[in-house]
Each structure stands twice: as C-alpha cells, then as structure tokens.
PDB file of N, CA and C in Angstrom:
ATOM      1  N   GLN A   1    -151.073 -45.587 331.244  1.00 92.00           N
ATOM      2  CA  GLN A   1    -151.446 -46.590 330.236  1.00 92.00           C
ATOM      3  C   GLN A   1    -150.639 -46.301 329.118  1.00 92.00           C
ATOM      4  N   VAL A   2    -150.581 -47.260 328.185  1.00 95.00           N
ATOM      5  CA  VAL A   2    -149.886 -47.284 326.853  1.00 95.00           C
ATOM      6  C   VAL A   2    -150.573 -46.400 326.032  1.00 95.00           C
ATOM      7  N   GLN A   3    -149.954 -45.517 325.367  1.00 97.00           N
ATOM      8  CA  GLN A   3    -150.465 -44.614 324.371  1.00 97.00           C
ATOM      9  C   GLN A   3    -149.570 -44.619 323.200  1.00 97.00           C
ATOM     10  N   LEU A   4    -150.161 -44.486 322.042  1.00 98.00           N
ATOM     11  CA  LEU A   4    -149.542 -44.521 320.693  1.00 98.00           C
ATOM     12  C   LEU A   4    -150.200 -43.265 320.048  1.00 98.00           C
ATOM     13  N   VAL A   5    -149.403 -42.084 319.961  1.00 98.00           N
ATOM     14  CA  VAL A   5    -150.098 -40.832 319.226  1.00 98.00           C
ATOM     15  C   VAL A   5    -149.224 -40.535 317.948  1.00 98.00           C
ATOM     16  N   GLN A   6    -150.140 -40.613 317.023  1.00 98.00           N
ATOM     17  CA  GLN A   6    -149.665 -40.486 315.599  1.00 98.00           C
ATOM     18  C   GLN A   6    -149.884 -38.993 315.062  1.00 98.00           C
ATOM     19  N   SER A   7    -148.869 -38.783 314.260  1.00 97.00           N
ATOM     20  CA  SER A   7    -148.780 -37.457 313.538  1.00 97.00           C
ATOM     21  C   SER A   7    -148.155 -37.603 312.063  1.00 97.00           C
ATOM     22  N   GLY A   8    -148.428 -36.654 311.168  1.00 96.00           N
ATOM     23  CA  GLY A   8    -148.054 -36.722 310.103  1.00 96.00           C
ATOM     24  C   GLY A   8    -149.272 -37.037 309.105  1.00 96.00           C
ATOM     25  N   GLY A   9    -148.840 -37.592 307.816  1.00 93.00           N
ATOM     26  CA  GLY A   9    -149.931 -38.095 306.884  1.00 93.00           C
ATOM     27  C   GLY A   9    -150.512 -36.765 305.999  1.00 93.00           C
ATOM     28  N   GLY A  10    -151.463 -37.008 305.225  1.00 97.00           N
ATOM     29  CA  GLY A  10    -152.006 -35.922 304.620  1.00 97.00           C
ATOM     30  C   GLY A  10    -152.194 -36.392 303.091  1.00 97.00           C
ATOM     31  N   LEU A  11    -152.422 -35.446 302.216  1.00 97.00           N
ATOM     32  CA  LEU A  11    -152.484 -35.418 300.785  1.00 97.00           C
ATOM     33  C   LEU A  11    -151.267 -35.257 300.056  1.00 97.00           C
ATOM     34  N   VAL A  12    -150.733 -35.948 299.016  1.00 98.00           N
ATOM     35  CA  VAL A  12    -149.636 -35.654 298.496  1.00 98.00           C
ATOM     36  C   VAL A  12    -149.917 -36.497 296.990  1.00 98.00           C
ATOM     37  N   GLN A  13    -149.148 -35.882 296.111  1.00 98.00           N
ATOM     38  CA  GLN A  13    -149.178 -36.276 294.662  1.00 98.00           C
ATOM     39  C   GLN A  13    -148.282 -37.354 294.557  1.00 98.00           C
ATOM     40  N   PRO A  14    -148.534 -38.159 293.495  1.00 98.00           N
ATOM     41  CA  PRO A  14    -147.671 -39.482 293.155  1.00 98.00           C
ATOM     42  C   PRO A  14    -146.191 -39.070 292.982  1.00 98.00           C
ATOM     43  N   GLY A  15    -145.368 -39.685 293.554  1.00 98.00           N
ATOM     44  CA  GLY A  15    -144.042 -39.490 293.544  1.00 98.00           C
ATOM     45  C   GLY A  15    -143.521 -38.701 294.725  1.00 98.00           C
ATOM     46  N   GLY A  16    -144.425 -38.242 295.573  1.00 98.00           N
ATOM     47  CA  GLY A  16    -144.243 -37.339 296.720  1.00 98.00           C
ATOM     48  C   GLY A  16    -143.774 -38.170 297.951  1.00 98.00           C
ATOM     49  N   SER A  17    -143.397 -37.413 298.937  1.00 98.00           N
ATOM     50  CA  SER A  17    -143.050 -37.922 300.131  1.00 98.00           C
ATOM     51  C   SER A  17    -143.776 -37.624 301.453  1.00 98.00           C
ATOM     52  N   LEU A  18    -143.867 -38.402 302.367  1.00 98.00           N
ATOM     53  CA  LEU A  18    -144.502 -37.962 303.654  1.00 98.00           C
ATOM     54  C   LEU A  18    -143.807 -38.687 304.861  1.00 98.00           C
ATOM     55  N   ARG A  19    -143.884 -38.106 305.953  1.00 98.00           N
ATOM     56  CA  ARG A  19    -143.408 -38.811 307.069  1.00 98.00           C
ATOM     57  C   ARG A  19    -144.355 -38.958 308.117  1.00 98.00           C
ATOM     58  N   LEU A  20    -144.453 -40.287 308.708  1.00 98.00           N
ATOM     59  CA  LEU A  20    -145.500 -40.401 309.718  1.00 98.00           C
ATOM     60  C   LEU A  20    -144.481 -40.515 310.983  1.00 98.00           C
ATOM     61  N   SER A  21    -145.351 -40.082 312.186  1.00 98.00           N
ATOM     62  CA  SER A  21    -144.602 -40.220 313.531  1.00 98.00           C
ATOM     63  C   SER A  21    -145.612 -40.858 314.497  1.00 98.00           C
ATOM     64  N   CYS A  22    -144.925 -41.681 315.560  1.00 98.00           N
ATOM     65  CA  CYS A  22    -145.751 -42.388 316.441  1.00 98.00           C
ATOM     66  C   CYS A  22    -144.996 -42.173 317.789  1.00 98.00           C
ATOM     67  N   ALA A  23    -145.679 -41.273 318.826  1.00 98.00           N
ATOM     68  CA  ALA A  23    -145.177 -41.020 320.001  1.00 98.00           C
ATOM     69  C   ALA A  23    -145.579 -41.791 320.893  1.00 98.00           C
ATOM     70  N   ALA A  24    -144.741 -42.712 321.652  1.00 98.00           N
ATOM     71  CA  ALA A  24    -145.260 -43.666 322.435  1.00 98.00           C
ATOM     72  C   ALA A  24    -145.010 -43.359 324.120  1.00 98.00           C
ATOM     73  N   SER A  25    -145.610 -43.862 324.822  1.00 97.00           N
ATOM     74  CA  SER A  25    -145.752 -43.569 326.220  1.00 97.00           C
ATOM     75  C   SER A  25    -146.359 -44.696 326.932  1.00 97.00           C
ATOM     76  N   GLY A  26    -145.894 -44.940 328.245  1.00 96.00           N
ATOM     77  CA  GLY A  26    -146.721 -45.998 329.108  1.00 96.00           C
ATOM     78  C   GLY A  26    -146.158 -47.037 328.984  1.00 96.00           C
ATOM     79  N   PHE A  27    -144.881 -47.518 328.356  1.00 96.00           N
ATOM     80  CA  PHE A  27    -144.294 -48.626 328.317  1.00 96.00           C
ATOM     81  C   PHE A  27    -142.736 -48.344 327.924  1.00 96.00           C
ATOM     82  N   SER A  28    -142.132 -49.310 328.164  1.00 97.00           N
ATOM     83  CA  SER A  28    -140.495 -49.166 327.937  1.00 97.00           C
ATOM     84  C   SER A  28    -140.434 -49.422 326.329  1.00 97.00           C
ATOM     85  N   PHE A  29    -140.341 -48.205 325.723  1.00 98.00           N
ATOM     86  CA  PHE A  29    -140.429 -48.060 324.252  1.00 98.00           C
ATOM     87  C   PHE A  29    -139.047 -49.004 323.684  1.00 98.00           C
ATOM     88  N   SER A  30    -137.989 -48.817 324.409  1.00 98.00           N
ATOM     89  CA  SER A  30    -136.870 -49.526 323.561  1.00 98.00           C
ATOM     90  C   SER A  30    -136.710 -50.902 323.897  1.00 98.00           C
ATOM     91  N   ASP A  31    -137.544 -51.496 324.509  1.00 97.00           N
ATOM     92  CA  ASP A  31    -137.613 -52.934 324.853  1.00 97.00           C
ATOM     93  C   ASP A  31    -138.614 -53.633 323.907  1.00 97.00           C
ATOM     94  N   TYR A  32    -139.227 -52.896 322.875  1.00 98.00           N
ATOM     95  CA  TYR A  32    -140.295 -53.591 321.881  1.00 98.00           C
ATOM     96  C   TYR A  32    -140.100 -53.249 320.714  1.00 98.00           C
ATOM     97  N   ALA A  33    -140.354 -54.340 319.990  1.00 98.00           N
ATOM     98  CA  ALA A  33    -140.431 -54.104 318.391  1.00 98.00           C
ATOM     99  C   ALA A  33    -141.662 -53.226 318.000  1.00 98.00           C
ATOM    100  N   MET A  34    -141.492 -52.462 317.066  1.00 98.00           N
ATOM    101  CA  MET A  34    -142.617 -51.677 316.719  1.00 98.00           C
ATOM    102  C   MET A  34    -142.860 -51.903 315.285  1.00 98.00           C
ATOM    103  N   HIS A  35    -144.243 -51.506 314.921  1.00 98.00           N
ATOM    104  CA  HIS A  35    -144.776 -51.839 313.420  1.00 98.00           C
ATOM    105  C   HIS A  35    -145.550 -50.778 313.057  1.00 98.00           C
ATOM    106  N   TRP A  36    -145.633 -50.874 311.802  1.00 98.00           N
ATOM    107  CA  TRP A  36    -146.538 -49.982 310.996  1.00 98.00           C
ATOM    108  C   TRP A  36    -147.434 -50.694 310.226  1.00 98.00           C
ATOM    109  N   TYR A  37    -148.672 -50.595 310.029  1.00 98.00           N
ATOM    110  CA  TYR A  37    -149.578 -51.298 309.359  1.00 98.00           C
ATOM    111  C   TYR A  37    -150.406 -50.265 308.597  1.00 98.00           C
ATOM    112  N   ARG A  38    -151.225 -50.832 307.448  1.00 98.00           N
ATOM    113  CA  ARG A  38    -152.226 -49.989 306.922  1.00 98.00           C
ATOM    114  C   ARG A  38    -153.277 -50.527 306.508  1.00 98.00           C
ATOM    115  N   HIS A  39    -154.393 -49.980 306.315  1.00 97.00           N
ATOM    116  CA  HIS A  39    -155.499 -50.558 305.784  1.00 97.00           C
ATOM    117  C   HIS A  39    -156.450 -49.581 305.049  1.00 97.00           C
ATOM    118  N   SER A  40    -156.951 -50.122 303.810  1.00 94.00           N
ATOM    119  CA  SER A  40    -157.739 -49.350 302.787  1.00 94.00           C
ATOM    120  C   SER A  40    -158.962 -50.097 302.518  1.00 94.00           C
ATOM    121  N   PRO A  41    -160.022 -49.376 302.227  1.00 89.00           N
ATOM    122  CA  PRO A  41    -161.406 -49.901 301.886  1.00 89.00           C
ATOM    123  C   PRO A  41    -161.214 -51.217 300.827  1.00 89.00           C
ATOM    124  N   GLY A  42    -161.618 -52.442 301.218  1.00 90.00           N
ATOM    125  CA  GLY A  42    -161.794 -53.275 300.095  1.00 90.00           C
ATOM    126  C   GLY A  42    -160.369 -54.272 300.236  1.00 90.00           C
ATOM    127  N   ARG A  43    -159.524 -53.882 301.209  1.00 92.00           N
ATOM    128  CA  ARG A  43    -158.397 -54.574 301.181  1.00 92.00           C
ATOM    129  C   ARG A  43    -158.099 -55.108 302.519  1.00 92.00           C
ATOM    130  N   GLU A  44    -157.420 -56.050 302.832  1.00 94.00           N
ATOM    131  CA  GLU A  44    -156.933 -56.535 304.021  1.00 94.00           C
ATOM    132  C   GLU A  44    -155.943 -55.555 304.813  1.00 94.00           C
ATOM    133  N   ARG A  45    -155.946 -55.685 306.100  1.00 95.00           N
ATOM    134  CA  ARG A  45    -154.812 -54.869 306.712  1.00 95.00           C
ATOM    135  C   ARG A  45    -153.513 -55.491 306.284  1.00 95.00           C
ATOM    136  N   GLU A  46    -152.487 -54.717 306.181  1.00 97.00           N
ATOM    137  CA  GLU A  46    -151.286 -55.091 305.662  1.00 97.00           C
ATOM    138  C   GLU A  46    -150.273 -54.535 306.382  1.00 97.00           C
ATOM    139  N   LEU A  47    -149.194 -55.536 306.740  1.00 98.00           N
ATOM    140  CA  LEU A  47    -148.183 -55.108 307.774  1.00 98.00           C
ATOM    141  C   LEU A  47    -147.070 -54.043 306.710  1.00 98.00           C
ATOM    142  N   VAL A  48    -146.819 -52.985 306.904  1.00 98.00           N
ATOM    143  CA  VAL A  48    -146.003 -52.200 306.190  1.00 98.00           C
ATOM    144  C   VAL A  48    -144.567 -52.348 306.397  1.00 98.00           C
ATOM    145  N   ALA A  49    -144.191 -52.189 307.601  1.00 98.00           N
ATOM    146  CA  ALA A  49    -142.881 -52.385 307.991  1.00 98.00           C
ATOM    147  C   ALA A  49    -142.808 -52.644 309.763  1.00 98.00           C
ATOM    148  N   SER A  50    -141.576 -53.272 310.140  1.00 98.00           N
ATOM    149  CA  SER A  50    -141.399 -53.529 311.429  1.00 98.00           C
ATOM    150  C   SER A  50    -139.833 -53.167 311.806  1.00 98.00           C
ATOM    151  N   ILE A  51    -139.611 -52.856 313.042  1.00 98.00           N
ATOM    152  CA  ILE A  51    -138.329 -52.506 313.390  1.00 98.00           C
ATOM    153  C   ILE A  51    -138.237 -53.130 314.887  1.00 98.00           C
ATOM    154  N   SER A  52    -137.111 -53.842 315.042  1.00 98.00           N
ATOM    155  CA  SER A  52    -136.944 -54.608 316.121  1.00 98.00           C
ATOM    156  C   SER A  52    -136.341 -53.501 317.370  1.00 98.00           C
ATOM    157  N   GLU A  53    -136.253 -54.277 318.553  1.00 96.00           N
ATOM    158  CA  GLU A  53    -135.744 -53.354 319.750  1.00 96.00           C
ATOM    159  C   GLU A  53    -134.197 -53.080 319.379  1.00 96.00           C
ATOM    160  N   THR A  54    -133.375 -53.730 318.437  1.00 95.00           N
ATOM    161  CA  THR A  54    -132.185 -53.571 318.282  1.00 95.00           C
ATOM    162  C   THR A  54    -131.995 -52.782 316.797  1.00 95.00           C
ATOM    163  N   GLY A  55    -133.079 -52.427 316.083  1.00 96.00           N
ATOM    164  CA  GLY A  55    -132.948 -51.626 314.897  1.00 96.00           C
ATOM    165  C   GLY A  55    -133.114 -52.441 313.684  1.00 96.00           C
ATOM    166  N   ASN A  56    -133.251 -53.687 313.707  1.00 98.00           N
ATOM    167  CA  ASN A  56    -133.537 -54.494 312.461  1.00 98.00           C
ATOM    168  C   ASN A  56    -134.784 -54.198 311.833  1.00 98.00           C
ATOM    169  N   THR A  57    -134.845 -54.071 310.623  1.00 98.00           N
ATOM    170  CA  THR A  57    -135.946 -53.714 309.998  1.00 98.00           C
ATOM    171  C   THR A  57    -136.613 -54.891 308.857  1.00 98.00           C
ATOM    172  N   ASN A  58    -137.745 -54.667 308.722  1.00 98.00           N
ATOM    173  CA  ASN A  58    -138.394 -55.620 307.730  1.00 98.00           C
ATOM    174  C   ASN A  58    -139.529 -54.876 306.962  1.00 98.00           C
ATOM    175  N   TYR A  59    -139.653 -54.989 305.876  1.00 98.00           N
ATOM    176  CA  TYR A  59    -140.669 -54.424 305.057  1.00 98.00           C
ATOM    177  C   TYR A  59    -141.595 -55.300 304.159  1.00 98.00           C
ATOM    178  N   GLY A  60    -142.777 -54.856 304.015  1.00 97.00           N
ATOM    179  CA  GLY A  60    -143.678 -55.397 303.109  1.00 97.00           C
ATOM    180  C   GLY A  60    -143.221 -55.368 301.555  1.00 97.00           C
ATOM    181  N   ASP A  61    -143.237 -56.306 300.797  1.00 97.00           N
ATOM    182  CA  ASP A  61    -142.784 -56.232 299.322  1.00 97.00           C
ATOM    183  C   ASP A  61    -143.235 -55.008 298.624  1.00 97.00           C
ATOM    184  N   SER A  62    -144.486 -54.708 298.990  1.00 96.00           N
ATOM    185  CA  SER A  62    -144.883 -53.502 298.146  1.00 96.00           C
ATOM    186  C   SER A  62    -144.453 -52.103 298.432  1.00 96.00           C
ATOM    187  N   VAL A  63    -143.719 -51.953 299.455  1.00 98.00           N
ATOM    188  CA  VAL A  63    -142.893 -50.833 300.026  1.00 98.00           C
ATOM    189  C   VAL A  63    -141.398 -50.858 299.812  1.00 98.00           C
ATOM    190  N   LYS A  64    -140.940 -51.950 299.698  1.00 98.00           N
ATOM    191  CA  LYS A  64    -139.536 -52.203 299.786  1.00 98.00           C
ATOM    192  C   LYS A  64    -138.744 -51.071 298.871  1.00 98.00           C
ATOM    193  N   GLY A  65    -137.816 -50.455 299.366  1.00 98.00           N
ATOM    194  CA  GLY A  65    -137.044 -49.557 298.523  1.00 98.00           C
ATOM    195  C   GLY A  65    -137.494 -48.212 298.530  1.00 98.00           C
ATOM    196  N   ARG A  66    -138.802 -48.061 299.054  1.00 98.00           N
ATOM    197  CA  ARG A  66    -139.557 -46.727 299.181  1.00 98.00           C
ATOM    198  C   ARG A  66    -139.796 -46.199 300.389  1.00 98.00           C
ATOM    199  N   PHE A  67    -140.059 -47.002 301.438  1.00 98.00           N
ATOM    200  CA  PHE A  67    -140.346 -46.714 302.675  1.00 98.00           C
ATOM    201  C   PHE A  67    -139.232 -47.100 303.782  1.00 98.00           C
ATOM    202  N   THR A  68    -138.898 -46.169 304.698  1.00 98.00           N
ATOM    203  CA  THR A  68    -138.012 -46.484 305.730  1.00 98.00           C
ATOM    204  C   THR A  68    -138.621 -46.246 307.208  1.00 98.00           C
ATOM    205  N   ILE A  69    -138.408 -47.416 307.882  1.00 98.00           N
ATOM    206  CA  ILE A  69    -139.032 -47.265 309.376  1.00 98.00           C
ATOM    207  C   ILE A  69    -137.711 -47.136 310.235  1.00 98.00           C
ATOM    208  N   SER A  70    -137.904 -46.267 311.119  1.00 98.00           N
ATOM    209  CA  SER A  70    -136.819 -46.004 312.092  1.00 98.00           C
ATOM    210  C   SER A  70    -137.491 -45.573 313.432  1.00 98.00           C
ATOM    211  N   ARG A  71    -136.566 -45.448 314.518  1.00 98.00           N
ATOM    212  CA  ARG A  71    -137.053 -45.259 315.604  1.00 98.00           C
ATOM    213  C   ARG A  71    -136.008 -44.260 316.357  1.00 98.00           C
ATOM    214  N   ASP A  72    -136.516 -43.330 317.496  1.00 98.00           N
ATOM    215  CA  ASP A  72    -135.640 -42.679 318.289  1.00 98.00           C
ATOM    216  C   ASP A  72    -135.882 -42.993 319.675  1.00 98.00           C
ATOM    217  N   ASN A  73    -135.092 -43.913 320.213  1.00 97.00           N
ATOM    218  CA  ASN A  73    -135.545 -44.500 321.554  1.00 97.00           C
ATOM    219  C   ASN A  73    -135.279 -43.373 322.762  1.00 97.00           C
ATOM    220  N   ALA A  74    -134.402 -42.226 322.352  1.00 97.00           N
ATOM    221  CA  ALA A  74    -134.505 -41.294 323.346  1.00 97.00           C
ATOM    222  C   ALA A  74    -135.603 -40.318 323.458  1.00 97.00           C
ATOM    223  N   LYS A  75    -136.483 -40.369 322.260  1.00 98.00           N
ATOM    224  CA  LYS A  75    -137.625 -39.616 322.179  1.00 98.00           C
ATOM    225  C   LYS A  75    -139.047 -40.508 322.151  1.00 98.00           C
ATOM    226  N   ASN A  76    -138.673 -41.820 322.230  1.00 98.00           N
ATOM    227  CA  ASN A  76    -139.818 -42.727 322.346  1.00 98.00           C
ATOM    228  C   ASN A  76    -140.865 -42.601 321.196  1.00 98.00           C
ATOM    229  N   THR A  77    -140.172 -42.482 320.028  1.00 98.00           N
ATOM    230  CA  THR A  77    -140.828 -41.972 318.790  1.00 98.00           C
ATOM    231  C   THR A  77    -140.473 -43.165 317.752  1.00 98.00           C
ATOM    232  N   LEU A  78    -141.475 -43.520 316.935  1.00 98.00           N
ATOM    233  CA  LEU A  78    -141.335 -44.321 315.769  1.00 98.00           C
ATOM    234  C   LEU A  78    -141.585 -43.566 314.568  1.00 98.00           C
ATOM    235  N   TYR A  79    -140.892 -43.758 313.509  1.00 98.00           N
ATOM    236  CA  TYR A  79    -141.185 -43.016 312.135  1.00 98.00           C
ATOM    237  C   TYR A  79    -141.337 -43.845 311.057  1.00 98.00           C
ATOM    238  N   LEU A  80    -141.998 -43.364 310.023  1.00 98.00           N
ATOM    239  CA  LEU A  80    -142.060 -43.990 308.640  1.00 98.00           C
ATOM    240  C   LEU A  80    -141.805 -42.976 307.612  1.00 98.00           C
ATOM    241  N   GLN A  81    -140.896 -43.007 307.127  1.00 98.00           N
ATOM    242  CA  GLN A  81    -140.485 -42.214 306.044  1.00 98.00           C
ATOM    243  C   GLN A  81    -140.886 -42.901 304.582  1.00 98.00           C
ATOM    244  N   MET A  82    -141.922 -42.252 303.941  1.00 98.00           N
ATOM    245  CA  MET A  82    -142.402 -42.800 302.710  1.00 98.00           C
ATOM    246  C   MET A  82    -142.122 -41.861 301.468  1.00 98.00           C
ATOM    247  N   ASN A  83    -141.359 -42.548 300.691  1.00 98.00           N
ATOM    248  CA  ASN A  83    -140.901 -41.758 299.458  1.00 98.00           C
ATOM    249  C   ASN A  83    -141.433 -42.542 298.268  1.00 98.00           C
ATOM    250  N   SER A  84    -141.507 -41.641 297.043  1.00 98.00           N
ATOM    251  CA  SER A  84    -141.976 -42.422 295.898  1.00 98.00           C
ATOM    252  C   SER A  84    -143.373 -42.894 295.960  1.00 98.00           C
ATOM    253  N   LEU A  85    -144.304 -42.040 296.666  1.00 98.00           N
ATOM    254  CA  LEU A  85    -145.554 -42.515 296.897  1.00 98.00           C
ATOM    255  C   LEU A  85    -146.361 -42.933 295.644  1.00 98.00           C
ATOM    256  N   LYS A  86    -147.256 -43.879 295.702  1.00 97.00           N
ATOM    257  CA  LYS A  86    -148.130 -44.202 294.640  1.00 97.00           C
ATOM    258  C   LYS A  86    -149.743 -44.230 295.112  1.00 97.00           C
ATOM    259  N   PRO A  87    -150.366 -44.109 294.050  1.00 96.00           N
ATOM    260  CA  PRO A  87    -151.756 -44.062 294.581  1.00 96.00           C
ATOM    261  C   PRO A  87    -152.291 -45.218 295.440  1.00 96.00           C
ATOM    262  N   GLU A  88    -151.595 -46.484 295.146  1.00 95.00           N
ATOM    263  CA  GLU A  88    -152.010 -47.527 295.722  1.00 95.00           C
ATOM    264  C   GLU A  88    -151.415 -47.444 297.346  1.00 95.00           C
ATOM    265  N   ASP A  89    -150.829 -46.579 297.562  1.00 97.00           N
ATOM    266  CA  ASP A  89    -150.337 -46.405 299.042  1.00 97.00           C
ATOM    267  C   ASP A  89    -151.573 -45.603 299.898  1.00 97.00           C
ATOM    268  N   THR A  90    -152.372 -45.316 299.123  1.00 97.00           N
ATOM    269  CA  THR A  90    -153.639 -44.583 299.906  1.00 97.00           C
ATOM    270  C   THR A  90    -154.176 -45.614 300.911  1.00 97.00           C
ATOM    271  N   ALA A  91    -153.990 -45.117 302.232  1.00 98.00           N
ATOM    272  CA  ALA A  91    -154.852 -45.951 303.293  1.00 98.00           C
ATOM    273  C   ALA A  91    -154.701 -45.258 304.530  1.00 98.00           C
ATOM    274  N   ILE A  92    -155.293 -45.971 305.516  1.00 98.00           N
ATOM    275  CA  ILE A  92    -154.902 -45.278 306.790  1.00 98.00           C
ATOM    276  C   ILE A  92    -153.836 -46.168 307.491  1.00 98.00           C
ATOM    277  N   TYR A  93    -152.958 -45.359 308.130  1.00 98.00           N
ATOM    278  CA  TYR A  93    -151.685 -46.031 308.583  1.00 98.00           C
ATOM    279  C   TYR A  93    -151.957 -45.969 310.096  1.00 98.00           C
ATOM    280  N   TYR A  94    -151.377 -47.225 310.548  1.00 98.00           N
ATOM    281  CA  TYR A  94    -151.317 -47.359 312.220  1.00 98.00           C
ATOM    282  C   TYR A  94    -150.056 -47.867 312.649  1.00 98.00           C
ATOM    283  N   CYS A  95    -149.859 -47.109 313.701  1.00 98.00           N
ATOM    284  CA  CYS A  95    -148.548 -47.809 314.508  1.00 98.00           C
ATOM    285  C   CYS A  95    -149.057 -48.852 315.518  1.00 98.00           C
ATOM    286  N   ASN A  96    -147.897 -49.673 315.751  1.00 97.00           N
ATOM    287  CA  ASN A  96    -148.528 -50.850 316.520  1.00 97.00           C
ATOM    288  C   ASN A  96    -147.453 -51.339 317.538  1.00 97.00           C
ATOM    289  N   VAL A  97    -147.762 -51.947 318.773  1.00 98.00           N
ATOM    290  CA  VAL A  97    -146.773 -52.598 319.545  1.00 98.00           C
ATOM    291  C   VAL A  97    -147.674 -53.553 320.254  1.00 98.00           C
ATOM    292  N   PHE A  98    -146.930 -54.695 320.348  1.00 96.00           N
ATOM    293  CA  PHE A  98    -147.725 -55.852 321.219  1.00 96.00           C
ATOM    294  C   PHE A  98    -146.660 -56.721 322.092  1.00 96.00           C
ATOM    295  N   SER A  99    -147.290 -57.209 322.936  1.00 93.00           N
ATOM    296  CA  SER A  99    -146.415 -58.249 323.884  1.00 93.00           C
ATOM    297  C   SER A  99    -147.296 -59.496 323.697  1.00 93.00           C
ATOM    298  N   ARG A 100    -147.017 -60.570 324.695  1.00 94.00           N
ATOM    299  CA  ARG A 100    -147.677 -61.775 324.836  1.00 94.00           C
ATOM    300  C   ARG A 100    -148.970 -61.426 325.297  1.00 94.00           C
ATOM    301  N   THR A 101    -149.105 -60.367 326.207  1.00 94.00           N
ATOM    302  CA  THR A 101    -150.265 -60.232 327.190  1.00 94.00           C
ATOM    303  C   THR A 101    -151.250 -58.857 326.415  1.00 94.00           C
ATOM    304  N   TRP A 102    -150.640 -58.151 325.737  1.00 95.00           N
ATOM    305  CA  TRP A 102    -151.415 -56.902 325.239  1.00 95.00           C
ATOM    306  C   TRP A 102    -150.997 -56.427 323.807  1.00 95.00           C
ATOM    307  N   ILE A 103    -151.964 -55.709 323.234  1.00 97.00           N
ATOM    308  CA  ILE A 103    -151.827 -55.032 321.738  1.00 97.00           C
ATOM    309  C   ILE A 103    -152.262 -53.694 321.900  1.00 97.00           C
ATOM    310  N   HIS A 104    -151.633 -52.665 321.457  1.00 98.00           N
ATOM    311  CA  HIS A 104    -152.064 -51.302 321.286  1.00 98.00           C
ATOM    312  C   HIS A 104    -151.844 -50.770 320.008  1.00 98.00           C
ATOM    313  N   TRP A 105    -152.708 -49.963 319.583  1.00 98.00           N
ATOM    314  CA  TRP A 105    -152.624 -49.273 318.141  1.00 98.00           C
ATOM    315  C   TRP A 105    -152.682 -47.842 318.356  1.00 98.00           C
ATOM    316  N   GLY A 106    -152.071 -47.027 317.372  1.00 98.00           N
ATOM    317  CA  GLY A 106    -152.169 -45.458 317.227  1.00 98.00           C
ATOM    318  C   GLY A 106    -153.641 -45.384 316.702  1.00 98.00           C
ATOM    319  N   GLN A 107    -153.983 -44.111 316.735  1.00 98.00           N
ATOM    320  CA  GLN A 107    -155.410 -43.548 316.304  1.00 98.00           C
ATOM    321  C   GLN A 107    -155.461 -43.696 314.952  1.00 98.00           C
ATOM    322  N   GLY A 108    -154.548 -43.933 314.207  1.00 97.00           N
ATOM    323  CA  GLY A 108    -154.452 -43.822 312.697  1.00 97.00           C
ATOM    324  C   GLY A 108    -154.390 -42.507 312.030  1.00 97.00           C
ATOM    325  N   THR A 109    -153.686 -42.698 310.873  1.00 97.00           N
ATOM    326  CA  THR A 109    -153.511 -41.520 309.996  1.00 97.00           C
ATOM    327  C   THR A 109    -153.659 -41.684 308.719  1.00 97.00           C
ATOM    328  N   GLN A 110    -154.462 -40.853 308.019  1.00 98.00           N
ATOM    329  CA  GLN A 110    -155.033 -41.025 306.715  1.00 98.00           C
ATOM    330  C   GLN A 110    -153.719 -40.498 305.597  1.00 98.00           C
ATOM    331  N   VAL A 111    -153.322 -41.465 304.691  1.00 98.00           N
ATOM    332  CA  VAL A 111    -152.341 -40.860 303.582  1.00 98.00           C
ATOM    333  C   VAL A 111    -153.203 -41.224 302.411  1.00 98.00           C
ATOM    334  N   THR A 112    -153.238 -40.091 301.698  1.00 98.00           N
ATOM    335  CA  THR A 112    -153.762 -39.979 300.416  1.00 98.00           C
ATOM    336  C   THR A 112    -152.994 -39.616 299.255  1.00 98.00           C
ATOM    337  N   VAL A 113    -152.752 -40.375 298.270  1.00 98.00           N
ATOM    338  CA  VAL A 113    -151.968 -40.152 297.078  1.00 98.00           C
ATOM    339  C   VAL A 113    -152.707 -40.100 295.919  1.00 98.00           C
ATOM    340  N   GLN A 114    -152.755 -38.668 295.314  1.00 95.00           N
ATOM    341  CA  GLN A 114    -153.697 -38.579 294.118  1.00 95.00           C
ATOM    342  C   GLN A 114    -153.089 -37.383 293.475  1.00 95.00           C
ATOM    343  N   GLY A 115    -153.118 -37.311 292.139  1.00 85.00           N
ATOM    344  CA  GLY A 115    -152.698 -36.170 291.310  1.00 85.00           C
ATOM    345  C   GLY A 115    -153.676 -35.109 291.373  1.00 85.00           C
TER     346      GLY A 115
END
C-alpha cells in the first residue's frame, strides 16, 4: 500500500534552517507530482510547495525565496529545505500525493521556530 514516511523537523531559532524528508513507497513515485502542506492552530491548511513529475516547482507566496522543494526519484524521496525560518512558519508539515482516485498523506512533522 502507499506509504509516506516523514522525517526531519524540530525546534529551530528564527533565521535557522531545517530539512524535511518524505520517503515514499507503494506507488510509482517518479510518475506523480508531490506536495508539501502545513497546518497550524487557528489557520487553514496551506499548500507550501509542489514539484511535478518533471521537476517543475511552485511555492506559496509566504515561502518563496526561502524554501526549496526537491525530489530524488532514485531514492523515492521528497525533500523540503527550509531556510530563513520565521516564527510564522511554525506548523505541522505534511507531504502529500494524490491521483484521480486516491490521496495519501505523510504522518506529519512538527516544525517550531522560536527564539
């Protein structure tokens, strides 16, 4: 079955960096666009970044220039490099993949940015 297993995250000071990983299995990883979402209390779930099967990327306005999404198809792994982190980036981050008939989420990873 499809599995998305996340790692990374944690506590970091403002201006710091973190990298999230999402190891995928159970589907043909290279054939699907992949996405990172985040959710924090009192705020709607937000699409952070997407990467297509061919490596084209898109970012939410709040993270442009600071976050980088990437994929390693040989390792079936999705990444999110987060630089210049701000307190408002504090959230639970989820990787995501979907097709016309199914949708799957990673287990979520807490990122906390505070001094």
